[in-house]
mmCIF file of C-alpha atoms in Angstrom:
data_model
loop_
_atom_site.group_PDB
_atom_site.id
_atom_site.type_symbol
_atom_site.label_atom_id
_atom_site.label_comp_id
_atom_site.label_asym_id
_atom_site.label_seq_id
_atom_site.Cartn_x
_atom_site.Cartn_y
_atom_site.Cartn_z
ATOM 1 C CA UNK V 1 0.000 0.000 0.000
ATOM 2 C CA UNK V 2 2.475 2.438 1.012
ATOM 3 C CA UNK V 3 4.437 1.974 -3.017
ATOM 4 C CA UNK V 4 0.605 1.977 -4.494
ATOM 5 C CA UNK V 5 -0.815 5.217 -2.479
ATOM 6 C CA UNK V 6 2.429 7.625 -1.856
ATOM 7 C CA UNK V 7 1.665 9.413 -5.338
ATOM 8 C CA UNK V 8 -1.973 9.696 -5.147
ATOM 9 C CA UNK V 9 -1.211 10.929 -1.821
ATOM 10 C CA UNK V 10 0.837 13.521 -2.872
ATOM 11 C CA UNK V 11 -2.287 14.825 -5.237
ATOM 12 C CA UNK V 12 -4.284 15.089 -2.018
ATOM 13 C CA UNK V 13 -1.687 17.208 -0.201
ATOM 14 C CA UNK V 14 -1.471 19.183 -3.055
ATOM 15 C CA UNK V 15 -5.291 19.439 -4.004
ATOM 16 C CA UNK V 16 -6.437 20.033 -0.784
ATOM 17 C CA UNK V 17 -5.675 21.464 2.651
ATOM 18 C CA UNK V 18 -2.758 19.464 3.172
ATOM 19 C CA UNK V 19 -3.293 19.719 7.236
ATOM 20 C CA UNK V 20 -6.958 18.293 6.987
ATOM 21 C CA UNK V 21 -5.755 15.740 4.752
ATOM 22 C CA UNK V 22 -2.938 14.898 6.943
ATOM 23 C CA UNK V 23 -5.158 14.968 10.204
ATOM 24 C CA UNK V 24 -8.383 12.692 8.601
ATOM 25 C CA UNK V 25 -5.301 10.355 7.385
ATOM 26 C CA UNK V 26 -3.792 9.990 10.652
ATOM 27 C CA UNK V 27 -7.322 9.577 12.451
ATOM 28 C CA UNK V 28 -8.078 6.959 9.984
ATOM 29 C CA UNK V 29 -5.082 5.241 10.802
ATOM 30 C CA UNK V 30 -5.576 5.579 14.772
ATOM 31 C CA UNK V 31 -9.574 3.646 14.180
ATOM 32 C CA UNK V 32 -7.793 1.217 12.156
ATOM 33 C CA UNK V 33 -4.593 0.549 14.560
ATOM 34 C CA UNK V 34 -7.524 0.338 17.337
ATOM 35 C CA UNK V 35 -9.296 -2.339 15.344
ATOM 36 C CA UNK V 36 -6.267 -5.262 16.284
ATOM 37 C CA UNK V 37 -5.987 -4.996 19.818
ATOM 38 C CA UNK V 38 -9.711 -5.203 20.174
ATOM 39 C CA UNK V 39 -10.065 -8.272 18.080
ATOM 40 C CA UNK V 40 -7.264 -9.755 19.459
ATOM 41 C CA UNK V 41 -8.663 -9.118 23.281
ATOM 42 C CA UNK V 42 -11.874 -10.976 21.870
ATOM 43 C CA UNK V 43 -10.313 -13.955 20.222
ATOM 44 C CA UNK V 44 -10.914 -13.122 16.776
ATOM 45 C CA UNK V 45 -7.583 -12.421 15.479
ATOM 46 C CA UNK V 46 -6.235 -14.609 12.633
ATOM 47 C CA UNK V 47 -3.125 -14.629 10.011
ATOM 48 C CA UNK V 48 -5.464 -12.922 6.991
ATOM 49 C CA UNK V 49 -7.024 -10.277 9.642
ATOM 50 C CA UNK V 50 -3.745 -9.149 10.362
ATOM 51 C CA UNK V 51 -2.168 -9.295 7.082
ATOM 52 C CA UNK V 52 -5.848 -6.972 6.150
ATOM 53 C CA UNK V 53 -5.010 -4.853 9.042
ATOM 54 C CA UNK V 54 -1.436 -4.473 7.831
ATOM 55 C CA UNK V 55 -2.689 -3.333 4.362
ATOM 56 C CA UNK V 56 -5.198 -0.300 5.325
ATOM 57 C CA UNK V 57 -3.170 0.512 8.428
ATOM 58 C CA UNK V 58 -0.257 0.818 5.202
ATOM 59 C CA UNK V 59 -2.349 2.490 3.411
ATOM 60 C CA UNK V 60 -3.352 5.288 5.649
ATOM 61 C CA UNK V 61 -0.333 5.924 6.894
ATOM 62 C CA UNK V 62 1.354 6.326 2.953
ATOM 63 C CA UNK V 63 -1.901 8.743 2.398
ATOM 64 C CA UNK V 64 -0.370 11.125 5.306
ATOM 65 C CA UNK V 65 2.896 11.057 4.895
ATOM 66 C CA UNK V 66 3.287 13.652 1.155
ATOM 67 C CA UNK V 67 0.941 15.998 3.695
ATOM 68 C CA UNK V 68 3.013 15.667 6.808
ATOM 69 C CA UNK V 69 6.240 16.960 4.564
ATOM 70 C CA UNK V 70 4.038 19.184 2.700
ATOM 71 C CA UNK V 71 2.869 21.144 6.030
ATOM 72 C CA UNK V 72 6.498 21.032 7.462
ATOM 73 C CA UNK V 73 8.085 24.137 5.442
ATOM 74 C CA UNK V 74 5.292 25.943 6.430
ATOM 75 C CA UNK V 75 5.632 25.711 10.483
ATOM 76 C CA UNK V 76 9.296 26.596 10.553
ATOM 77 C CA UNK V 77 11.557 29.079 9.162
ATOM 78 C CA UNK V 78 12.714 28.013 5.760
ATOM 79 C CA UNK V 79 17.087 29.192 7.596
ATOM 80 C CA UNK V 80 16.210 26.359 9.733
ATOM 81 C CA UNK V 81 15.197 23.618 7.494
ATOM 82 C CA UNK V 82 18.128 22.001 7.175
ATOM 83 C CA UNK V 83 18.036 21.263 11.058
ATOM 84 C CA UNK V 84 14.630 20.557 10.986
ATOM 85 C CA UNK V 85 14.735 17.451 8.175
ATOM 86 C CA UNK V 86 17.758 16.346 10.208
ATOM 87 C CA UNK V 87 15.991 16.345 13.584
ATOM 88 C CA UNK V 88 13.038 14.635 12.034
ATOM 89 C CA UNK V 89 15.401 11.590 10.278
ATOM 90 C CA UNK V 90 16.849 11.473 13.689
ATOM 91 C CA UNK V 91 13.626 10.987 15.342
ATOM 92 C CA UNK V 92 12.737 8.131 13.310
ATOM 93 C CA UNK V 93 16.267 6.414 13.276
ATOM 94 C CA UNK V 94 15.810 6.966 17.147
ATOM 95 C CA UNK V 95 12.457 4.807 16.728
ATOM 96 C CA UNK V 96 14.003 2.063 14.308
ATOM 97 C CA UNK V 97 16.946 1.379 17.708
ATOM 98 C CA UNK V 98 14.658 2.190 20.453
ATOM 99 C CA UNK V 99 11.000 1.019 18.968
ATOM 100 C CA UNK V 100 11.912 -2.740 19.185
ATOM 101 C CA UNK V 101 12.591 -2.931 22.571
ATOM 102 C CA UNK V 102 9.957 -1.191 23.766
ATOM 103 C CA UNK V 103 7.481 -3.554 22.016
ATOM 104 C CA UNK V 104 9.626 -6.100 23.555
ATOM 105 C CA UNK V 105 9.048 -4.595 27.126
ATOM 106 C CA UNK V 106 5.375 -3.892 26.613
ATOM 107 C CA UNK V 107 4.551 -7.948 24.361
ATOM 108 C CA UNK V 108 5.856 -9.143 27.758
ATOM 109 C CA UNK V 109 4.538 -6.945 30.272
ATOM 110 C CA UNK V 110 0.748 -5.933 28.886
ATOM 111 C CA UNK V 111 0.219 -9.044 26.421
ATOM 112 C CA UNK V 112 -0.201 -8.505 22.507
ATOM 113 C CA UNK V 113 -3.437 -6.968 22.602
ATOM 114 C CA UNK V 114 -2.883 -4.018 24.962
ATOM 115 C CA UNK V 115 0.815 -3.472 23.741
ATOM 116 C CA UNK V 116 -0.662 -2.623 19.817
ATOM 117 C CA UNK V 117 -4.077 -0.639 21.812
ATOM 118 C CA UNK V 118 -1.120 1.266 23.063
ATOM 119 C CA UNK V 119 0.324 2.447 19.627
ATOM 120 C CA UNK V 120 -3.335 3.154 18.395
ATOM 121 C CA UNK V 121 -3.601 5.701 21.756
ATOM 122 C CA UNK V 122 -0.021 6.795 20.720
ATOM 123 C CA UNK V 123 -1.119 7.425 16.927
ATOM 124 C CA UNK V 124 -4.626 9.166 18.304
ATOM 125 C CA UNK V 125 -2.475 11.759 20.081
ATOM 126 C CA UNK V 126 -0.201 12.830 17.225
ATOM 127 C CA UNK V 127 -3.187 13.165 15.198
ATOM 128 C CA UNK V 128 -4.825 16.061 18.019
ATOM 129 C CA UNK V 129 -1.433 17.170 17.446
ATOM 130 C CA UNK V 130 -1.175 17.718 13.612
ATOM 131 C CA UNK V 131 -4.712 19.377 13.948
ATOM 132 C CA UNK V 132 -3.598 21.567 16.868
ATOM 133 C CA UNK V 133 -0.298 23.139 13.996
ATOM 134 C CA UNK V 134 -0.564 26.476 12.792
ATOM 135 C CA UNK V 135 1.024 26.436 9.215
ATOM 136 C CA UNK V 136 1.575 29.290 7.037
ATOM 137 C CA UNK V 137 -1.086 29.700 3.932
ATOM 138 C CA UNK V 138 0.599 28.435 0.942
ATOM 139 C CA UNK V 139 2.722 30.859 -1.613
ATOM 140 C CA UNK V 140 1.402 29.668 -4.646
ATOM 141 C CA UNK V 141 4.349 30.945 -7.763
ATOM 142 C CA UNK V 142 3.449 32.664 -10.404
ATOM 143 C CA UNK V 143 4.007 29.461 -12.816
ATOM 144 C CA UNK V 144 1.314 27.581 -10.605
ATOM 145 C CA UNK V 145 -1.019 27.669 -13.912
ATOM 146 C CA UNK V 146 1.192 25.650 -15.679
ATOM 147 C CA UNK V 147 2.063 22.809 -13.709
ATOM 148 C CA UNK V 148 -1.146 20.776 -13.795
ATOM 149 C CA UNK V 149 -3.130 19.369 -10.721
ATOM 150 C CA UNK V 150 -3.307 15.824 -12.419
ATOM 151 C CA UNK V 151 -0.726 12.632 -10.662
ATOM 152 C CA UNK V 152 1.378 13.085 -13.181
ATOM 153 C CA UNK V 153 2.264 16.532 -12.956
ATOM 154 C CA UNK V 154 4.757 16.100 -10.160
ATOM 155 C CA UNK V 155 7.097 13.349 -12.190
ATOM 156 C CA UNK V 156 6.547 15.334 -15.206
ATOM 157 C CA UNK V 157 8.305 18.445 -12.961
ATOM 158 C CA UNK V 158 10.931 16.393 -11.934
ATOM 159 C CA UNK V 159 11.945 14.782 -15.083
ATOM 160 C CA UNK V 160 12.224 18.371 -16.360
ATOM 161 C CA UNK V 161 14.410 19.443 -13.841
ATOM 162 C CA UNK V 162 17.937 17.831 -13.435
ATOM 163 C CA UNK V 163 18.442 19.156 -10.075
ATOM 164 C CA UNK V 164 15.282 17.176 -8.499
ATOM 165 C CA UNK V 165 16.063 14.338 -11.021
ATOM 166 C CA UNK V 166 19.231 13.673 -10.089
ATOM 167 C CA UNK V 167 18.364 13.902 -6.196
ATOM 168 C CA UNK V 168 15.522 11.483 -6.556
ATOM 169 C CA UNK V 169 17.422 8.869 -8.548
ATOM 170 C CA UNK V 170 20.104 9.111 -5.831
ATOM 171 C CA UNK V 171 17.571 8.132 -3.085
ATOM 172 C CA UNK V 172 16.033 5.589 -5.405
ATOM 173 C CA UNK V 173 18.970 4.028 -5.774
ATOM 174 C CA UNK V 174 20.131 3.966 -2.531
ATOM 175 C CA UNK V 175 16.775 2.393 -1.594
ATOM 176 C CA UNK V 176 16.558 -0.219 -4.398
ATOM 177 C CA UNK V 177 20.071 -1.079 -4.181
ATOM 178 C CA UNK V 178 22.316 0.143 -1.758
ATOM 179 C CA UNK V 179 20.148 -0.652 1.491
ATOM 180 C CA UNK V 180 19.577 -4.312 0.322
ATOM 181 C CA UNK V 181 22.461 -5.501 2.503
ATOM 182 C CA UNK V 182 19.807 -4.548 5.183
ATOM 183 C CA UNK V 183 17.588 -7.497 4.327
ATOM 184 C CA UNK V 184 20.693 -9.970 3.884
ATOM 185 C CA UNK V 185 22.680 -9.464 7.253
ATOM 186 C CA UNK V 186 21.505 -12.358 9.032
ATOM 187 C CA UNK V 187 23.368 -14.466 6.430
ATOM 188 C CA UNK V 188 26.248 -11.904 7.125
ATOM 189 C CA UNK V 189 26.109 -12.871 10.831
ATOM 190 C CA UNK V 190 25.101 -16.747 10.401
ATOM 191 C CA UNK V 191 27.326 -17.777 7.635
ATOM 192 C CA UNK V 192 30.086 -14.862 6.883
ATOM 193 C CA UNK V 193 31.126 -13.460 10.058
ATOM 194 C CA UNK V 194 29.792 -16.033 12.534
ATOM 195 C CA UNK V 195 28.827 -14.313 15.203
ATOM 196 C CA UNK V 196 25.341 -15.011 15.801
ATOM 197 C CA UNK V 197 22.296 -13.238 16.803
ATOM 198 C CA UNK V 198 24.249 -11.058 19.087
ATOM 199 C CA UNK V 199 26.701 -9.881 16.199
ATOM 200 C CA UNK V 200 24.036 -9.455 14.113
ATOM 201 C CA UNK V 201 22.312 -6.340 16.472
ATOM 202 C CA UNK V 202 25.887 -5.127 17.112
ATOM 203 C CA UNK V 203 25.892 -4.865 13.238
ATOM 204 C CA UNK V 204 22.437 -3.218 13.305
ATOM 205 C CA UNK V 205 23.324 -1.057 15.897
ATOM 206 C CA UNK V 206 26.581 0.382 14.906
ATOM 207 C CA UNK V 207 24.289 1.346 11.893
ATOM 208 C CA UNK V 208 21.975 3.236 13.754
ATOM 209 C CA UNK V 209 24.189 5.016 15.754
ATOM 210 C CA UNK V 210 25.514 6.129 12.531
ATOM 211 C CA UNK V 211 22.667 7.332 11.162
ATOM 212 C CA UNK V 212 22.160 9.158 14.424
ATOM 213 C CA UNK V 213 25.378 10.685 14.592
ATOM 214 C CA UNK V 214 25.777 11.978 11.183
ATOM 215 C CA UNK V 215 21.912 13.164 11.434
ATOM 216 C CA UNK V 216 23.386 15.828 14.485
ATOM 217 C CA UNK V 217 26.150 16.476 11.818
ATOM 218 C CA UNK V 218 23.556 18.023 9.993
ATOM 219 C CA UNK V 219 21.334 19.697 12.842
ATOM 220 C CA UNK V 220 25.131 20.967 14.121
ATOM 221 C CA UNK V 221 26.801 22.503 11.463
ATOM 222 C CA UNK V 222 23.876 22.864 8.677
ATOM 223 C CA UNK V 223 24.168 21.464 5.276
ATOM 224 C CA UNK V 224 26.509 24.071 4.478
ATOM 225 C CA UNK V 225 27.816 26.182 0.871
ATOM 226 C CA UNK V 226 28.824 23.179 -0.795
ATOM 227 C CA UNK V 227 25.419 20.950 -0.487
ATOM 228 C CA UNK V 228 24.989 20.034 -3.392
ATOM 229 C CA UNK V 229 28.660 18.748 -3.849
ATOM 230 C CA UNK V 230 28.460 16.951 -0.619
ATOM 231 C CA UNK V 231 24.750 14.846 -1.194
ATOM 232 C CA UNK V 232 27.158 13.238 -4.332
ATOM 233 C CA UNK V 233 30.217 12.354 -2.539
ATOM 234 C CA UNK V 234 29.023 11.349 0.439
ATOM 235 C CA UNK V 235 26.515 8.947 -1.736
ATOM 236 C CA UNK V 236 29.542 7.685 -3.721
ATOM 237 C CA UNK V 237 31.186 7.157 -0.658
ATOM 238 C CA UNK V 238 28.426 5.307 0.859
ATOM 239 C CA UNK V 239 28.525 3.330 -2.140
ATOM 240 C CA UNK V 240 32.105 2.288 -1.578
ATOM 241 C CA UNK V 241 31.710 1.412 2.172
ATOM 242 C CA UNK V 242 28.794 -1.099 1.264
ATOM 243 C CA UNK V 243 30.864 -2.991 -1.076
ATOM 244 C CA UNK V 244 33.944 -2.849 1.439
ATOM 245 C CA UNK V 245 31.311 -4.399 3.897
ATOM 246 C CA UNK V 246 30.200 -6.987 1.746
ATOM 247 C CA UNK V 247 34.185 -7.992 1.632
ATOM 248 C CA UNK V 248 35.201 -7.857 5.068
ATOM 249 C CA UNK V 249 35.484 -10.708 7.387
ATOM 250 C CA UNK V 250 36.390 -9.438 10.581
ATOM 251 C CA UNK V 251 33.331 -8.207 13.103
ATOM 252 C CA UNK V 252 35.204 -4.719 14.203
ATOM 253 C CA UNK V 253 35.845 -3.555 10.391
ATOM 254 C CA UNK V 254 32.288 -4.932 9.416
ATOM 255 C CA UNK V 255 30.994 -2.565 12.205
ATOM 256 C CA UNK V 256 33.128 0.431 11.428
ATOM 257 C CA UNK V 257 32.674 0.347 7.935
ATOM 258 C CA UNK V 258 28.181 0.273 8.698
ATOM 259 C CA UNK V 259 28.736 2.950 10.996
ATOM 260 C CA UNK V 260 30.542 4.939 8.403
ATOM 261 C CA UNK V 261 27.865 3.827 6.026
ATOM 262 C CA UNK V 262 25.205 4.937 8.306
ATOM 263 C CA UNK V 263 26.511 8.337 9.020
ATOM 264 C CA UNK V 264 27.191 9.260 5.286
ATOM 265 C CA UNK V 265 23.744 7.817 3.931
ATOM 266 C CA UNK V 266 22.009 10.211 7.201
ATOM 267 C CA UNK V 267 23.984 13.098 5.615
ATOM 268 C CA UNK V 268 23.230 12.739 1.822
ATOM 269 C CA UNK V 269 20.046 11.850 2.143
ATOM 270 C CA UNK V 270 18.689 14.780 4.409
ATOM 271 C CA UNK V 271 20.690 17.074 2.121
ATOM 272 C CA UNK V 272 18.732 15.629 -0.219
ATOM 273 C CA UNK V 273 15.445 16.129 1.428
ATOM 274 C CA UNK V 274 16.177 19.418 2.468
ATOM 275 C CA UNK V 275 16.885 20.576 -1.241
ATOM 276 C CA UNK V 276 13.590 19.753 -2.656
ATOM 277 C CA UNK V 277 11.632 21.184 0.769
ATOM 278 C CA UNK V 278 13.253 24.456 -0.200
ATOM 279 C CA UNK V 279 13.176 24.345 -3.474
ATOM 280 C CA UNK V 280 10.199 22.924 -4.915
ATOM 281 C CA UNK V 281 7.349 25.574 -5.138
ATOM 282 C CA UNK V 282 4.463 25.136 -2.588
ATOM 283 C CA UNK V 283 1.724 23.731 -4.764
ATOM 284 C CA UNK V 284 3.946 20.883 -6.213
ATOM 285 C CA UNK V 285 5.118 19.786 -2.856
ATOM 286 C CA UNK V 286 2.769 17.129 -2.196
ATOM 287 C CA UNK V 287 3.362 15.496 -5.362
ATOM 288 C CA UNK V 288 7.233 15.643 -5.703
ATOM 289 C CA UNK V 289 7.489 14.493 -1.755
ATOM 290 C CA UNK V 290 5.209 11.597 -2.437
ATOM 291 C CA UNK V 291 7.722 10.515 -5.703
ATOM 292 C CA UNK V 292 10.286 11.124 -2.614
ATOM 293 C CA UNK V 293 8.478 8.575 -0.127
ATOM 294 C CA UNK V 294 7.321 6.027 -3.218
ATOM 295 C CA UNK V 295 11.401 5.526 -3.938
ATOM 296 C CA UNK V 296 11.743 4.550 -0.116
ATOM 297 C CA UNK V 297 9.547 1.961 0.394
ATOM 298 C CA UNK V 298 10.784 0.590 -2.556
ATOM 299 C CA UNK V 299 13.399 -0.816 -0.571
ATOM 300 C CA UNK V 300 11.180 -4.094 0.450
ATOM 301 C CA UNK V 301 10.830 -4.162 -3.532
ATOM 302 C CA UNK V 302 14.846 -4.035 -3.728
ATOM 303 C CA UNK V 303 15.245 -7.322 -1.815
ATOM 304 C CA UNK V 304 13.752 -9.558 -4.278
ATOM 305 C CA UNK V 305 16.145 -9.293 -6.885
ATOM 306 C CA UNK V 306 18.941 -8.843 -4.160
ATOM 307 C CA UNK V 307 18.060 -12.155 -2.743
ATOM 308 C CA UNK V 308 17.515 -13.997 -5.911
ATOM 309 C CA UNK V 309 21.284 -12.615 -6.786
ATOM 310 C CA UNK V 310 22.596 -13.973 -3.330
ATOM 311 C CA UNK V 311 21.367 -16.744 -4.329
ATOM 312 C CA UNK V 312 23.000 -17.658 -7.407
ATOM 313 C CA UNK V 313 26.290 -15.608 -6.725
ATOM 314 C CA UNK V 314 26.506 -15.148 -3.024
ATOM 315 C CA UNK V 315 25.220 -12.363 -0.359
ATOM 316 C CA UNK V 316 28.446 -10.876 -0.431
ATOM 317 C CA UNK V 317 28.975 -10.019 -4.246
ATOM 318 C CA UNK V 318 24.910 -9.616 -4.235
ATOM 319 C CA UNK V 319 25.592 -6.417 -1.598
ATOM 320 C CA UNK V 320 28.882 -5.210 -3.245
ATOM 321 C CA UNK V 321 26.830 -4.921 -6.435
ATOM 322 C CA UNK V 322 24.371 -3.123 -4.789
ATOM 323 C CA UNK V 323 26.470 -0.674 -3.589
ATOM 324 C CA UNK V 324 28.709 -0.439 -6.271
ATOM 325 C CA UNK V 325 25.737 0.453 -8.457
ATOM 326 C CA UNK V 326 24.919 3.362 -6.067
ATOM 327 C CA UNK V 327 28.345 4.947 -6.487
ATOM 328 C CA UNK V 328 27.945 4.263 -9.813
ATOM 329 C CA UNK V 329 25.471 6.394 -9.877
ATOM 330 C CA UNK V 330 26.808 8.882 -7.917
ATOM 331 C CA UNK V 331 29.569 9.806 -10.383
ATOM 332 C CA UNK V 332 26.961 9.503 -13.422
ATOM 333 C CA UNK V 333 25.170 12.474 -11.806
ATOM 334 C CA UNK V 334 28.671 14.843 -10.590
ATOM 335 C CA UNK V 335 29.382 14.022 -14.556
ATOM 336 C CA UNK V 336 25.745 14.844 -15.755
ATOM 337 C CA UNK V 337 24.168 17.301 -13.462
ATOM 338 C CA UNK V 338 26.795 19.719 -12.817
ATOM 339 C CA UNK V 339 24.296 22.230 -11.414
ATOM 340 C CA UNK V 340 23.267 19.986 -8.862
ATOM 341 C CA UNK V 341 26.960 20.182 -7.339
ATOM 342 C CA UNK V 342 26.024 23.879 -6.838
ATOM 343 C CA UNK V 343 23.116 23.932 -4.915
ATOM 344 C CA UNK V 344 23.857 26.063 -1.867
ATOM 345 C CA UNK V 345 21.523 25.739 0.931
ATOM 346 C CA UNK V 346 22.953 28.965 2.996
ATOM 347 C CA UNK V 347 20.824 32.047 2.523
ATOM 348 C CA UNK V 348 23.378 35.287 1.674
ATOM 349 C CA UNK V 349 21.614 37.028 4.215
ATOM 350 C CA UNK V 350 22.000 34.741 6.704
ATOM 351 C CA UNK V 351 25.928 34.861 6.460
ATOM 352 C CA UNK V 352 26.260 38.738 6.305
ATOM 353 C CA UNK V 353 23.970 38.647 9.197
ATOM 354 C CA UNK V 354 26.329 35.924 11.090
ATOM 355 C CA UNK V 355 29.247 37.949 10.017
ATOM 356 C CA UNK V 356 27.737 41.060 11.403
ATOM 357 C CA UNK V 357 27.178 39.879 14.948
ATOM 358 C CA UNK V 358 30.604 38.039 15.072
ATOM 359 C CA UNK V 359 32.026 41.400 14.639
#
């Protein structure tokens, strides 16, 4: 659902009043998260009501998301945004360590059914939340008139601009390709490095503290003059750690290298983000955001063919391919986008401004 519904999504955010559509979405998804717990608390539950609940639960969830980044530039000065995207990656890189053990704690302290009525309370109170925001009315340009309203308007934008392009193919193929080593590192802990369950969260963890750490790069010191420049190397070098991963057979370089991988994947990506929340025009938002969020959750897609390579030449060369083909990409757009390697995110007035009260 969430591949299927992110672009038609991004039509509603874009069509509508993104904050109603982002509120009814959320409160949509709070009934439906509230549906499990109660049939599981009256013995109803079964393997196809919970693979149904997983689908419209999915799909309400993908039909807020192109509205939740559509509303964001509007609550925040646009100086701060790079700090903003960061904090909000960081956020949910916090939840992918944290989340798991606190389901653990809760599955064996409350039972199944009251730990998921929990999460449908939690996901009730964000959505008083989004409808308690105060955004900014949209600037609509003065080219509004000829992008289109129709689904297709927002791919035809991006195809026509080599700046957007380029930073969308980067994330798609860092989903499809470069995070499939994500899907195979229980074989890299079973079979390659041997070091069992326990190896294999140290692996996951040393990831995630990555991601973390390179996400406070950002929030610290900004995305800086050179943005553009440093969303390509930093994928290329991502690229390049992958592959190193996939031939290492020591534990403490496996872990270094997927920290280093975390942290420079945290920092090209929310460069990435960051460019199009500033630069795409407000009624085109929805639509270009939702392309944005369709190329990750393509990553589940990216593990078929991933697999069915490990299979017939090995998880290791399956992953080095993977992220060899993401570097590979990665000098295909420094060679073919050159304005892309000047995008500067730091506002002129901003810097004279900094430069007048450090004197």
């Amino acid at each position: 659902p969430t591949i299927i519904f992110s672009v038609p999504a991004g039509v509603l955010a874009d069509r509508f009043n993104d904050q109603k559509v982002l509120v009814v979405s959320q409160g949509a998804y709070a009934v439906a998260a509230l549906a499990l717990p109660i049939l599981i608390l009256a013995g109803l539950a079964n393997i196809w009501i919970v693979i149904a609940w997983s689908i419209v639960t999915g799909m309400f969830a993908a039909l807020g998301n192109p509205s939740m980044q559509s509303v964001m530039p509007r609550l925040i000065d646009m100086r701060v945004m790079p700090s903003a995207v960061a904090l909000n990656s960081m956020v949910w890189s916090g939840v992918r360590i944290v989340g798991p053990a606190v389901a653990g704690v809760l599955l064996a302290a409350i039972g199944t059914g009251d730990a998921f009525f929990v999460t449908a309370v939690a996901i009730g109170i964000a959505t008083v939340l989004f409808a308690s925001l105060s955004p900014r009315p949209r600037v609509v340009s003065a080219a509004a008139s000829e992008h289109g309203d129709d689904m297709w308007t927002g791919a035809r934008y991006i195809m026509r601009t080599p700046i957007f392009l380029a930073t969308i193919g980067l994330s798609f193929f860092t989903s499809v390709f470069g995070m499939s080593y994500q899907f195979l590192l229980p074989v890299f802990a079973e079979d390659i490095l041997q070091v069992g369950a326990k190896g294999f969260g140290a692996l996951e963890a040393f990831t995630g503290i990555g991601s973390v750490l390179g996400t406070l790069a950002i929030i610290k010191v900004g995305a800086g003059r050179h943005a553009g420049s440093a969303m390509v190397i930093f994928a290329a070098i991502f690229g390049l750690l992958i592959a190193g991963f996939a031939a290492s057979r020591s534990m403490p370089l496996s872990m270094a290298l997927l920290f280093l991988a975390g942290f420079s994947s945290a920092l090209y990506l929310n460069i990435g983000m960051t460019t199009l929340q500033v630069m795409v025009p407000d009624e085109l938002r929805g639509r270009v955001m939702g392309i944005w969020s369709m190329t990750w959750f393509l990553a589940s897609i990216g593990a078929l063919p991933a697999g069915a390579l490990a299979e017939v030449l090995g998880a290791p060369l399956s992953v080095a391919l993977g992220g060899l083909a993401v570097s590979a990409f990665a000098v295909f757009v420094w060679i073919s986008a050159p304005r892309l390697r000047h995008v500067d995110l730091v506002d002129e007035s901003d810097e004279a401004e900094a430069a007048a009260s450090g004197a």
